[in-house]
Amino acid sequence: MAGRIRDEDIALVRERTAIDDVISETVTLRSAGGGNLKGLCPFHDEKSPSFNVSPARNVWYCFGCGAGGDAIKFLMDAEHLSFVESVERLAARSGIQLRYVENEPGSGPARPRAPHGQKQRLVAAHAAAVEFYRGQLTTAGARPAREFLAQRGFDRAAAERYGCGFAPDAWDLLTKHLRQQGFTHDELVTAGLSRPSRSGSLIDRFRRRLLWPIRDLAGDVIGFGARRLFDDDDGPKYLNTPETPIYKKSHVLYGVDQAKREIAKQGRVVVVEGYTDVMACHLAGVSTAVATCGTSFGGDHIGVLRRLLLDTDDVAGEIIFTFDGDAAGQKAALRAFEDDQRFVGRTFIAVSPDGMDPCDLRLAKGDLAVRDLVARREPLVDFALRHVTDRYDLDTVDGRVEAMRRAAPLVAMIKDREKREGYGRRLAEELLGMEIDTVQRAVRAAAGDSRAAPAPPADRRPPAVAVVDSPQSRIEREALKLALQYPALAGPMFDAVEAGDYRHPVHAAVRAAVADAGGTSSAAAGAVWIEKVRDACTDLGAQALVGELAVEPLRLDGEPDPRYVAIQLAGLQRGSVNGRIQELKSKLQRINPVNNKDEYFALFGELLSLEQHARALNEQAAGG
């Protein structure tokens, strides 16, 4: 039985991992002040970014859904990896050789071990398949594949850049190759690289086809797209990897691994229809192009792009669809208009006057024509309205009325009220030649019908911590933030204030967890310390609060110093001391000093001592 990873190695992975580098492969991050970064949460839908990352402490937390943790936890949640798989992935990034300890006592010293886990194995199988298929592209039997690429303007360098390959005219050549490399029957079937034949033996899924490797955001190959080359091939024109544990076609965008940085930088993405269109756009200088893989553009794709674009109420990304000029392309554009309302950003469509896709356009007119196609984009709303109204004879009353009835619901779909009014006027004046009030009434009626749409899902944030907005609660949070974010600075001063001085029960639980984790005096800042405190929490509310406080900014401009720590802790104790003073005064009023002389004077002495302590705390809290 394989052993666990040594704790020292896990701690080293946490310390050496730059969490912002890991997360930025999935989420576009922008500065949020105080050294923190902010983006759209990949774990729930949101319009305003509430996903916070603290590079200084290597932790993240979403104030919208309550998820949080370190880089290991992010990979577990975002890529559905196990804990071990996540640690191994990050260790490989940082060049760390992991050591494993056998579960049985006396089994010998820790030893290095190769990575394991289903996802790792499936990714490794695809990496081996890529190299196999690339090698096959240079063989004599792959001549039709090379000619196909050349006829579309792609030379050998372009084929190598995109990892193009060829599935040979053999039933099980890849399968045998991968089996020799140690991959099992079940792994190859699960990966979608092989499939059982009618006789029961294992054969290759792809045969006699040109292949494009499909990569995820991190750049790992997770599937293939295969193009038919021979007339006697009775399969579909394009054949894709089936759904697997690592390949979900509704989430995958071809070319996103190469385009993601430019998408984030430019705030723009160009959505094309095929693999060759992506290649043509990139080579022509449109470096933000991506394509869906064997499925129509949908809601999950929108989620991926919104996070890369940081498409929010405040920052509008630009989405440009390029569809063929034929009927199918126009239908796809109108379908995209319906999805457009899920984007906060601006959405456009670019259709070549000749009806050519980007690949054909580049081949016929050159790189500049592809760039011009994108530059001459028009708002998708305009395209949709024109497409609808052009179907009617607008020289007749009947035609104008029918066009209005069909176009009004499109205008009503626009969420922005001011834009809706503006497009209503444009529909009336420029497209239909009708009275504005008549058209606006039709739009408002259609908008009224649309209000019956289902309500959005409820906030996923767990009801872990009841937020109490009081001076005492705020100062307790500040003290805990100092302990989590700046443990070396908080040090003995923080450790001297016990959990009993925290009035909020969950705050007290976090303070107790800090003590159980060894106290701030011996802690090193960063994800290792924060995870140690989180693990020491005895309830879910405290665990959630640790993640939140680890990235929440201090109530201070600039870096804290020992004086700031002293002021906060003095203010925290002052609240506890004042509460105890009130309790003593109330109790003294209820005691008869004649009958209970000893108890009375004992409480009175404690009261005097506490009042003296309170005066000292007041001076300290005031910065004196």
Coordinates of C-alpha atoms in Angstrom, one line a residue:
M1 CA 0.0 0.0 0.0
A2 CA 1.5 3.4 -1.0
G3 CA 2.3 5.6 2.0
R4 CA 1.6 9.2 2.7
I5 CA 3.6 12.2 1.7
R6 CA 5.9 13.5 4.5
D7 CA 4.6 16.5 6.4
E8 CA 7.9 18.3 5.9
D9 CA 7.5 18.0 2.1
I10 CA 3.9 19.2 2.2
A11 CA 5.0 22.2 4.2
L12 CA 7.8 22.9 1.7
V13 CA 5.4 22.7 -1.2
R14 CA 3.1 25.3 0.5
E15 CA 6.1 27.6 1.1
R16 CA 7.6 27.4 -2.4
T17 CA 4.3 27.7 -4.3
A18 CA 3.4 31.2 -5.6
I19 CA -0.4 30.9 -5.2
D20 CA -1.1 33.8 -7.6
D21 CA 0.8 32.0 -10.4
V22 CA -1.3 28.9 -9.8
I23 CA -4.7 30.7 -9.6
S24 CA -4.0 33.1 -12.5
E25 CA -4.0 30.1 -14.8
T26 CA -7.7 29.9 -14.2
V27 CA -8.8 33.3 -12.9
T28 CA -7.7 36.8 -14.1
L29 CA -6.5 38.7 -11.0
R30 CA -6.2 42.4 -10.5
S31 CA -4.8 44.4 -7.6
A32 CA -7.2 44.9 -4.7
G33 CA -4.9 47.0 -2.6
G34 CA -2.8 46.1 0.4
G35 CA -0.9 43.6 -1.6
N36 CA -4.0 41.4 -2.2
L37 CA -5.4 40.4 -5.6
K38 CA -9.0 40.0 -6.6
G39 CA -11.0 38.2 -9.4
L40 CA -14.2 36.4 -10.2
C41 CA -14.7 33.3 -8.1
P42 CA -14.4 30.1 -10.2
F43 CA -16.7 28.2 -7.8
H44 CA -19.9 30.3 -8.0
D45 CA -21.4 32.8 -10.5
E46 CA -20.9 36.5 -9.6
K47 CA -20.8 39.8 -11.3
S48 CA -18.6 41.6 -8.8
P49 CA -15.3 40.0 -7.8
S50 CA -15.3 38.7 -4.3
F51 CA -12.5 36.1 -4.7
N52 CA -9.4 37.4 -2.9
V53 CA -5.8 36.1 -3.1
S54 CA -3.1 37.0 -0.6
P55 CA 0.3 36.3 -2.3
A56 CA 2.2 37.3 0.8
R57 CA 0.5 34.5 2.8
N58 CA -0.2 32.1 -0.1
V59 CA -3.9 31.8 0.7
W60 CA -7.2 32.6 -1.0
Y61 CA -10.7 33.2 0.2
C62 CA -14.1 34.0 -1.5
F63 CA -16.3 36.4 0.4
G64 CA -19.2 35.4 -1.8
C65 CA -19.4 31.6 -1.3
G66 CA -17.1 31.1 1.7
A67 CA -14.6 28.8 0.0
G68 CA -10.9 29.3 0.8
G69 CA -7.6 27.7 1.5
D70 CA -4.1 27.4 0.1
A71 CA -2.9 26.4 -3.4
I72 CA -3.4 22.7 -2.6
K73 CA -7.0 23.3 -1.8
F74 CA -7.5 25.5 -4.9
L75 CA -6.3 22.7 -7.2
M76 CA -8.5 20.2 -5.3
D77 CA -11.6 22.3 -5.9
A78 CA -10.9 23.8 -9.3
E79 CA -9.5 20.6 -11.0
H80 CA -11.2 18.0 -8.9
L81 CA -7.9 16.5 -7.8
S82 CA -7.2 14.5 -4.6
F83 CA -5.0 16.0 -1.9
V84 CA -2.1 13.9 -3.0
E85 CA -2.5 14.7 -6.6
S86 CA -2.6 18.4 -5.9
V87 CA 0.5 18.2 -3.8
E88 CA 2.3 16.2 -6.5
R89 CA 1.2 18.7 -9.2
L90 CA 2.6 21.7 -7.2
A91 CA 5.7 19.8 -6.2
A92 CA 6.5 19.2 -9.9
R93 CA 6.0 22.9 -10.6
S94 CA 8.5 23.8 -7.9
G95 CA 11.0 21.1 -8.6
I96 CA 10.5 19.4 -5.3
Q97 CA 11.2 15.7 -4.9
L98 CA 8.5 14.3 -2.6
R99 CA 9.2 11.5 -0.1
Y100 CA 6.6 9.0 1.0
V101 CA 6.3 7.2 4.4
E102 CA 4.7 3.8 4.5
N103 CA 1.8 3.4 6.8
E104 CA 3.2 0.4 8.5
P105 CA 5.6 1.1 11.4
G106 CA 9.2 -0.1 10.9
S107 CA 8.8 -0.2 7.1
G108 CA 12.1 1.6 6.5
P109 CA 13.1 5.2 5.6
A110 CA 11.1 7.6 3.5
R111 CA 11.6 7.1 -0.2
P112 CA 10.9 9.0 -3.4
R113 CA 7.9 7.8 -5.4
A114 CA 6.5 8.5 -8.8
P115 CA 3.3 10.5 -9.0
H116 CA 0.0 8.6 -8.8
G117 CA -3.7 9.3 -9.0
Q118 CA -6.3 8.9 -11.7
K119 CA -6.1 12.4 -13.2
Q120 CA -2.3 12.4 -13.2
R121 CA -2.3 9.0 -15.0
L122 CA -4.8 10.1 -17.6
V123 CA -2.9 13.3 -18.3
A124 CA 0.3 11.3 -18.6
A125 CA -1.3 9.0 -21.1
H126 CA -2.4 11.9 -23.2
A127 CA 1.1 13.4 -23.1
A128 CA 2.5 10.1 -24.4
A129 CA -0.2 9.9 -27.1
V130 CA 0.7 13.5 -28.3
E131 CA 4.3 12.5 -28.8
F132 CA 3.2 9.3 -30.6
Y133 CA 0.8 11.1 -33.0
R134 CA 3.3 13.9 -33.7
G135 CA 5.9 11.3 -34.7
Q136 CA 3.3 9.7 -37.0
L137 CA 2.7 13.0 -38.9
T138 CA 6.1 12.6 -40.6
T139 CA 5.4 9.1 -41.9
A140 CA 4.5 8.3 -45.5
G141 CA 1.0 7.3 -44.6
A142 CA 0.4 10.8 -43.1
R143 CA 0.8 12.6 -46.4
P144 CA -2.9 13.5 -46.7
A145 CA -2.7 15.1 -43.3
R146 CA 0.3 17.2 -44.2
E147 CA -1.4 18.2 -47.5
F148 CA -4.5 19.2 -45.6
L149 CA -2.5 21.5 -43.4
A150 CA -0.5 22.9 -46.3
Q151 CA -3.6 23.6 -48.3
R152 CA -4.9 25.7 -45.5
G153 CA -1.8 27.7 -45.1
F154 CA -0.1 26.0 -42.2
D155 CA 3.5 25.0 -42.6
R156 CA 5.6 22.5 -40.5
A157 CA 6.3 25.1 -37.8
A158 CA 2.6 25.9 -37.4
A159 CA 1.9 22.1 -37.1
E160 CA 4.5 21.8 -34.4
R161 CA 3.3 24.8 -32.5
Y162 CA -0.1 23.4 -32.2
G163 CA 1.1 19.8 -31.7
C164 CA -0.8 18.4 -34.8
G165 CA -0.5 14.7 -35.3
F166 CA -1.7 11.8 -37.3
A167 CA -3.6 8.6 -36.2
P168 CA -2.1 5.9 -38.5
D169 CA -3.9 3.3 -40.6
A170 CA -3.7 0.6 -37.9
W171 CA -6.2 -0.7 -35.4
D172 CA -4.1 -0.8 -32.2
L173 CA -0.7 0.8 -32.8
L174 CA -1.2 3.5 -30.2
T175 CA -2.8 1.1 -27.7
K176 CA 0.2 -1.2 -27.9
H177 CA 2.6 1.7 -27.6
L178 CA 0.9 3.0 -24.4
R179 CA 0.6 -0.5 -22.9
Q180 CA 4.3 -0.9 -23.3
Q181 CA 4.8 2.3 -21.4
G182 CA 2.9 0.9 -18.4
F183 CA -0.6 2.2 -18.9
T184 CA -3.4 -0.3 -18.1
H185 CA -6.4 -1.4 -20.1
D186 CA -8.8 0.5 -17.9
E187 CA -6.7 3.7 -18.0
L188 CA -6.7 3.8 -21.8
V189 CA -10.4 3.2 -22.0
T190 CA -11.1 5.8 -19.2
A191 CA -8.9 8.3 -21.0
G192 CA -10.9 7.9 -24.2
L193 CA -7.7 6.9 -26.2
S194 CA -8.7 3.3 -26.7
R195 CA -12.0 1.4 -26.9
P196 CA -13.0 -2.3 -26.9
S197 CA -13.6 -3.9 -30.3
R198 CA -16.4 -6.3 -31.1
S199 CA -14.1 -9.1 -30.4
G200 CA -13.3 -7.8 -27.0
S201 CA -9.7 -6.7 -27.7
L202 CA -8.6 -3.1 -27.2
I203 CA -8.2 -0.8 -30.3
D204 CA -7.4 2.8 -30.9
R205 CA -10.2 5.3 -30.8
F206 CA -8.7 7.4 -33.7
R207 CA -7.6 6.0 -37.0
R208 CA -6.6 7.6 -40.3
R209 CA -7.2 11.1 -39.1
L210 CA -5.5 14.5 -38.5
L211 CA -5.4 15.2 -34.8
W212 CA -5.2 18.4 -32.7
P213 CA -4.4 18.0 -29.0
I214 CA -6.9 19.8 -26.8
R215 CA -5.4 21.4 -23.7
D216 CA -6.9 22.8 -20.5
L217 CA -6.0 26.1 -18.9
A218 CA -2.9 24.7 -17.3
G219 CA -1.6 23.5 -20.6
D220 CA -2.2 19.7 -20.0
V221 CA -3.5 17.7 -22.9
I222 CA -6.9 16.3 -21.9
G223 CA -8.3 15.1 -25.3
F224 CA -8.1 15.3 -29.1
G225 CA -10.0 16.6 -32.0
A226 CA -9.8 14.4 -35.1
R227 CA -10.5 15.5 -38.7
R228 CA -11.6 13.0 -41.4
L229 CA -9.2 12.9 -44.4
F230 CA -10.3 9.9 -46.6
D231 CA -13.5 9.6 -48.6
D232 CA -14.1 6.0 -47.5
D233 CA -14.1 7.1 -43.8
D234 CA -17.8 6.8 -42.9
G235 CA -17.3 8.6 -39.6
P236 CA -18.2 12.2 -38.8
K237 CA -16.2 15.0 -40.3
Y238 CA -14.8 15.8 -36.8
L239 CA -14.5 13.2 -34.0
N240 CA -13.6 14.3 -30.5
T241 CA -12.6 12.6 -27.3
P242 CA -15.6 11.3 -25.4
E243 CA -16.5 12.7 -22.0
T244 CA -13.9 11.5 -19.5
P245 CA -13.0 12.4 -15.9
I246 CA -10.6 15.1 -17.4
Y247 CA -12.4 16.1 -20.6
K248 CA -15.7 17.9 -20.3
K249 CA -16.6 19.4 -23.7
S250 CA -19.0 22.0 -22.2
H251 CA -16.0 23.5 -20.3
V252 CA -13.3 23.1 -22.9
L253 CA -12.1 25.8 -25.2
Y254 CA -9.5 25.0 -27.8
G255 CA -6.5 27.3 -27.8
V256 CA -7.3 28.8 -24.4
D257 CA -3.9 27.7 -23.0
Q258 CA -2.1 29.9 -25.6
A259 CA -4.7 32.7 -25.6
K260 CA -5.4 33.1 -21.9
R261 CA -2.7 35.7 -21.1
E262 CA -3.6 37.9 -24.1
I263 CA -7.3 37.6 -23.2
A264 CA -6.6 38.9 -19.7
K265 CA -4.2 41.6 -21.0
Q266 CA -6.4 42.9 -23.8
G267 CA -9.8 42.3 -22.1
R268 CA -11.0 40.7 -25.3
V269 CA -11.7 37.2 -26.6
V270 CA -12.5 36.1 -30.2
V271 CA -14.7 33.0 -30.4
V272 CA -14.3 31.1 -33.6
E273 CA -15.7 27.8 -34.8
G274 CA -12.9 25.4 -35.5
Y275 CA -9.3 24.3 -34.8
T276 CA -7.9 25.7 -38.1
D277 CA -9.7 29.0 -37.4
V278 CA -7.9 29.3 -34.1
M279 CA -4.6 28.6 -35.8
A280 CA -5.3 31.1 -38.5
C281 CA -6.3 33.8 -36.1
H282 CA -3.2 33.3 -33.8
L283 CA -0.8 33.3 -36.8
A284 CA -2.5 36.4 -38.2
G285 CA -2.0 38.3 -35.0
V286 CA -5.4 37.8 -33.4
S287 CA -3.9 36.1 -30.4
T288 CA -7.1 35.9 -28.3
A289 CA -9.0 33.4 -30.4
V290 CA -10.5 30.2 -28.9
A291 CA -13.0 27.6 -30.2
T292 CA -15.4 25.2 -28.7
C293 CA -14.7 21.5 -29.1
G294 CA -17.5 19.4 -30.7
T295 CA -20.3 21.3 -29.0
S296 CA -22.1 24.7 -29.2
F297 CA -21.0 27.7 -27.2
G298 CA -22.8 27.6 -23.8
G299 CA -23.1 28.7 -20.3
D300 CA -20.0 26.8 -18.9
H301 CA -17.8 28.4 -21.7
I302 CA -19.2 31.8 -20.6
G303 CA -18.1 31.1 -17.1
V304 CA -14.5 30.3 -18.2
L305 CA -14.3 33.4 -20.3
R306 CA -15.8 35.7 -17.7
R307 CA -13.1 34.7 -15.2
L308 CA -10.3 35.3 -17.8
L309 CA -11.8 38.6 -18.9
L310 CA -12.6 39.7 -15.3
D311 CA -16.0 40.6 -16.8
T312 CA -17.7 42.5 -14.0
D313 CA -20.0 45.4 -13.4
D314 CA -16.9 47.7 -13.2
V315 CA -14.7 46.1 -15.8
A316 CA -16.3 45.2 -19.1
G317 CA -14.7 42.5 -21.2
E318 CA -15.2 42.3 -25.0
I319 CA -16.4 39.1 -26.6
I320 CA -16.3 38.8 -30.4
F321 CA -18.0 35.9 -32.2
T322 CA -16.9 35.0 -35.7
F323 CA -19.3 32.7 -37.4
D324 CA -19.6 31.5 -41.0
G325 CA -21.9 33.7 -43.2
D326 CA -24.2 30.7 -44.0
A327 CA -27.5 30.0 -42.4
A328 CA -26.0 27.8 -39.8
G329 CA -23.5 30.5 -38.8
Q330 CA -26.3 33.1 -38.5
K331 CA -28.3 30.7 -36.4
A332 CA -25.3 30.2 -34.1
A333 CA -25.0 34.0 -33.8
L334 CA -28.6 34.4 -32.7
R335 CA -28.1 31.6 -30.2
A336 CA -25.1 33.5 -28.9
F337 CA -27.3 36.6 -28.5
E338 CA -29.4 34.7 -26.0
D339 CA -26.3 33.8 -24.1
D340 CA -25.0 37.3 -24.4
Q341 CA -27.3 38.5 -21.6
R342 CA -25.2 36.4 -19.2
F343 CA -22.2 38.5 -20.1
V344 CA -21.8 41.8 -18.4
G345 CA -19.3 42.9 -21.0
R346 CA -19.8 44.0 -24.6
T347 CA -20.5 41.4 -27.2
F348 CA -19.9 41.7 -30.9
I349 CA -20.1 39.6 -34.1
A350 CA -17.7 39.7 -37.0
V351 CA -18.8 38.1 -40.3
S352 CA -16.8 38.3 -43.5
P353 CA -18.6 40.0 -46.4
D354 CA -17.7 36.9 -48.5
G355 CA -19.0 34.6 -45.8
M356 CA -15.5 33.1 -45.3
D357 CA -14.3 31.8 -41.9
P358 CA -11.0 33.1 -40.5
C359 CA -9.0 30.2 -42.0
D360 CA -10.3 30.7 -45.5
L361 CA -10.0 34.4 -45.2
R362 CA -6.4 34.3 -44.2
L363 CA -5.7 31.8 -47.1
A364 CA -7.4 34.0 -49.7
K365 CA -6.5 37.5 -48.5
G366 CA -3.8 37.3 -45.9
D367 CA -3.2 38.1 -42.3
L368 CA -4.3 41.7 -42.5
A369 CA -7.8 40.6 -43.7
V370 CA -8.2 38.5 -40.5
R371 CA -7.3 41.4 -38.3
D372 CA -9.6 43.7 -40.3
L373 CA -12.5 41.2 -39.8
V374 CA -12.1 41.5 -36.1
A375 CA -11.7 45.3 -36.2
R376 CA -14.9 45.7 -38.2
R377 CA -17.0 43.9 -35.7
E378 CA -20.5 45.1 -35.0
P379 CA -22.6 44.9 -31.8
L380 CA -24.4 41.5 -31.6
V381 CA -27.6 43.3 -30.8
D382 CA -27.5 45.2 -34.1
F383 CA -26.8 42.0 -36.0
A384 CA -29.7 40.2 -34.3
L385 CA -32.2 43.0 -34.9
R386 CA -31.2 43.4 -38.5
H387 CA -31.3 39.6 -39.1
V388 CA -34.9 39.5 -37.8
T389 CA -36.3 42.6 -39.5
D390 CA -34.7 41.7 -42.9
R391 CA -37.1 38.7 -43.1
Y392 CA -40.1 41.0 -43.5
D393 CA -41.4 43.4 -46.2
L394 CA -41.0 46.7 -44.3
D395 CA -42.7 48.6 -47.0
T396 CA -46.0 47.2 -45.8
V397 CA -47.9 47.8 -42.5
D398 CA -48.3 44.1 -41.9
G399 CA -44.5 43.5 -42.5
R400 CA -43.5 46.3 -40.1
V401 CA -45.9 45.1 -37.4
E402 CA -44.7 41.5 -37.7
A403 CA -41.1 42.6 -37.6
M404 CA -41.8 44.7 -34.5
R405 CA -43.4 41.7 -32.8
R406 CA -40.4 39.5 -33.5
A407 CA -37.8 42.1 -32.7
A408 CA -39.3 43.5 -29.5
P409 CA -38.5 40.4 -27.4
L410 CA -34.8 40.7 -28.5
V411 CA -34.7 44.3 -27.2
A412 CA -36.5 43.2 -24.1
M413 CA -33.7 40.7 -23.3
I414 CA -31.2 43.6 -22.8
K415 CA -30.8 43.9 -19.1
D416 CA -29.3 47.4 -19.1
R417 CA -32.5 49.6 -19.0
E418 CA -30.8 52.6 -20.7
K419 CA -29.5 50.4 -23.5
R420 CA -32.9 48.8 -23.8
E421 CA -34.5 52.2 -24.3
G422 CA -31.9 53.2 -26.8
Y423 CA -32.2 50.1 -28.9
G424 CA -36.0 50.5 -28.8
R425 CA -35.7 53.9 -30.3
R426 CA -33.3 52.6 -32.9
L427 CA -35.6 49.7 -33.8
A428 CA -38.4 52.2 -34.3
E429 CA -36.7 55.0 -36.2
E430 CA -33.9 53.3 -38.2
L431 CA -35.2 49.8 -38.9
L432 CA -39.0 49.9 -38.9
G433 CA -39.9 53.6 -39.4
M434 CA -42.6 53.4 -36.7
E435 CA -43.7 55.6 -33.9
I436 CA -41.3 55.3 -30.9
D437 CA -44.1 54.9 -28.4
T438 CA -45.6 52.0 -30.3
V439 CA -42.3 50.1 -30.3
Q440 CA -41.4 50.9 -26.8
R441 CA -44.8 49.6 -25.6
A442 CA -44.1 46.3 -27.4
V443 CA -40.6 46.2 -25.8
R444 CA -42.0 46.8 -22.3
A445 CA -44.7 44.2 -22.8
A446 CA -42.1 41.7 -23.8
A447 CA -39.9 42.6 -20.9
G448 CA -42.8 42.1 -18.5
D449 CA -43.2 38.6 -19.8
S450 CA -39.5 37.9 -19.3
R451 CA -39.8 38.7 -15.5
A452 CA -41.2 35.2 -15.0
A453 CA -37.8 33.7 -15.5
P454 CA -36.5 31.5 -12.7
A455 CA -34.7 33.2 -9.9
P456 CA -30.9 32.9 -9.7
P457 CA -29.5 30.3 -7.3
A458 CA -29.2 31.3 -3.7
D459 CA -25.9 32.5 -2.3
R460 CA -23.7 29.5 -1.6
R461 CA -22.0 31.1 1.4
P462 CA -22.4 28.8 4.3
P463 CA -24.1 30.2 7.4
A464 CA -20.9 29.7 9.4
V465 CA -20.3 32.9 11.2
A466 CA -23.0 35.5 12.2
V467 CA -21.4 38.9 11.5
V468 CA -21.7 41.1 14.5
D469 CA -20.8 44.7 13.6
S470 CA -19.8 46.2 16.9
P471 CA -16.6 47.9 18.1
Q472 CA -15.6 44.9 20.2
S473 CA -16.2 42.5 17.3
R474 CA -14.2 44.6 14.9
I475 CA -11.3 44.8 17.2
E476 CA -11.4 41.0 17.9
R477 CA -11.3 40.4 14.1
E478 CA -8.3 42.8 13.8
A479 CA -6.4 41.0 16.5
L480 CA -7.0 37.6 14.8
K481 CA -6.0 39.0 11.4
L482 CA -2.7 40.1 12.9
A483 CA -2.2 36.6 14.4
L484 CA -2.9 34.9 11.1
Q485 CA -1.3 37.4 8.7
Y486 CA 1.6 38.6 10.8
P487 CA 2.3 36.0 13.5
A488 CA 5.9 37.0 14.1
L489 CA 4.8 40.6 14.7
A490 CA 1.8 39.6 16.9
G491 CA 4.0 37.2 18.8
P492 CA 4.1 37.2 22.7
M493 CA 1.7 40.2 22.9
F494 CA -1.1 38.2 21.1
D495 CA -0.4 35.0 22.9
A496 CA -0.7 36.8 26.3
V497 CA -4.3 37.6 25.6
E498 CA -6.4 34.4 26.2
A499 CA -9.5 33.2 24.5
G500 CA -11.6 34.3 27.4
D501 CA -11.0 37.9 26.4
Y502 CA -12.9 37.4 23.1
R503 CA -16.6 38.0 23.5
H504 CA -17.7 36.5 20.2
P505 CA -17.7 32.7 20.6
V506 CA -16.4 31.9 17.1
H507 CA -13.6 34.5 17.6
A508 CA -12.8 32.7 20.9
A509 CA -12.7 29.4 19.0
V510 CA -10.2 30.8 16.5
R511 CA -8.1 32.2 19.3
A512 CA -8.1 28.8 21.0
A513 CA -7.1 27.2 17.6
V514 CA -4.1 29.6 17.4
A515 CA -3.0 28.3 20.8
D516 CA -3.5 24.7 19.9
A517 CA -1.4 25.3 16.7
G518 CA 1.5 26.3 18.9
G519 CA 0.9 30.1 19.3
T520 CA 2.1 32.9 17.2
S521 CA 5.5 33.2 18.9
S522 CA 6.8 30.1 17.1
A523 CA 4.8 30.4 13.9
A524 CA 6.2 31.4 10.4
A525 CA 3.9 33.5 8.2
G526 CA 2.2 32.0 5.2
A527 CA 0.0 29.2 4.1
V528 CA 1.6 26.6 6.3
W529 CA 0.7 28.6 9.5
I530 CA -2.8 29.4 8.3
E531 CA -3.5 25.8 7.4
K532 CA -2.2 24.7 10.8
V533 CA -4.6 27.0 12.6
R534 CA -7.5 25.9 10.3
D535 CA -6.7 22.3 11.1
A536 CA -6.8 23.1 14.8
C537 CA -10.3 24.5 14.6
T538 CA -12.9 22.3 16.2
D539 CA -15.9 23.6 14.3
L540 CA -16.7 24.6 10.7
G541 CA -17.6 28.2 11.6
A542 CA -14.1 28.8 13.0
Q543 CA -12.5 27.1 10.0
A544 CA -14.4 29.3 7.6
L545 CA -13.5 32.4 9.6
V546 CA -9.8 31.5 9.4
G547 CA -9.9 31.5 5.6
E548 CA -11.8 34.8 5.6
L549 CA -9.5 36.6 8.0
A550 CA -6.4 35.3 6.3
V551 CA -7.1 37.6 3.3
E552 CA -9.2 40.4 4.8
P553 CA -7.3 43.7 4.8
L554 CA -6.3 45.2 8.1
R555 CA -8.1 48.4 9.2
L556 CA -4.9 50.3 8.5
D557 CA -3.1 52.0 5.6
G558 CA 0.3 50.5 5.3
E559 CA 2.1 47.8 7.2
P560 CA 1.4 47.2 10.9
D561 CA 4.1 47.7 13.6
P562 CA 4.4 46.6 17.2
R563 CA 2.6 49.8 18.4
Y564 CA -0.4 49.0 16.3
V565 CA -0.5 45.4 17.6
A566 CA -0.3 46.8 21.2
I567 CA -3.2 49.2 20.6
Q568 CA -5.4 46.5 19.1
L569 CA -4.8 44.0 21.9
A570 CA -5.2 46.7 24.5
G571 CA -8.6 47.6 23.0
L572 CA -9.6 43.9 22.9
Q573 CA -8.7 43.4 26.6
R574 CA -10.4 46.7 27.5
G575 CA -13.7 45.3 26.3
S576 CA -13.3 42.2 28.3
V577 CA -12.1 44.1 31.4
N578 CA -15.0 46.6 31.2
G579 CA -17.4 43.7 30.9
R580 CA -16.0 42.1 34.0
I581 CA -16.1 45.5 35.9
Q582 CA -19.8 45.8 35.2
E583 CA -20.4 42.3 36.4
L584 CA -18.5 43.0 39.7
K585 CA -20.4 46.3 40.3
S586 CA -23.7 44.5 39.8
K587 CA -22.7 41.7 42.1
L588 CA -21.5 44.1 44.8
Q589 CA -24.8 45.9 44.8
R590 CA -26.5 42.6 45.6
I591 CA -24.3 41.6 48.5
N592 CA -24.9 42.7 52.1
P593 CA -21.4 43.8 53.3
V594 CA -22.4 43.2 56.9
N595 CA -23.4 39.5 56.4
N596 CA -20.9 38.7 53.7
K597 CA -17.9 40.9 54.7
D598 CA -15.1 38.6 53.3
E599 CA -16.8 38.1 49.9
Y600 CA -17.6 41.8 49.7
F601 CA -14.1 43.0 50.3
A602 CA -12.6 40.3 48.0
L603 CA -14.8 41.5 45.1
F604 CA -14.2 45.1 46.0
G605 CA -10.4 44.6 45.8
E606 CA -10.8 42.8 42.4
L607 CA -12.9 45.7 41.2
L608 CA -10.2 48.3 42.2
S609 CA -7.5 46.2 40.5
L610 CA -9.6 45.9 37.3
E611 CA -10.4 49.6 37.2
Q612 CA -6.7 50.4 37.5
H613 CA -6.0 47.8 34.7
A614 CA -8.8 49.4 32.6
R615 CA -7.2 52.9 32.9
A616 CA -3.9 51.5 31.7
L617 CA -5.5 49.8 28.8
N618 CA -7.4 52.9 27.9
E619 CA -4.1 54.8 27.7
Q620 CA -2.5 52.0 25.7
A621 CA -5.5 51.7 23.3
A622 CA -5.3 55.5 22.8
G623 CA -1.7 55.1 21.7
G624 CA -0.3 56.6 24.8

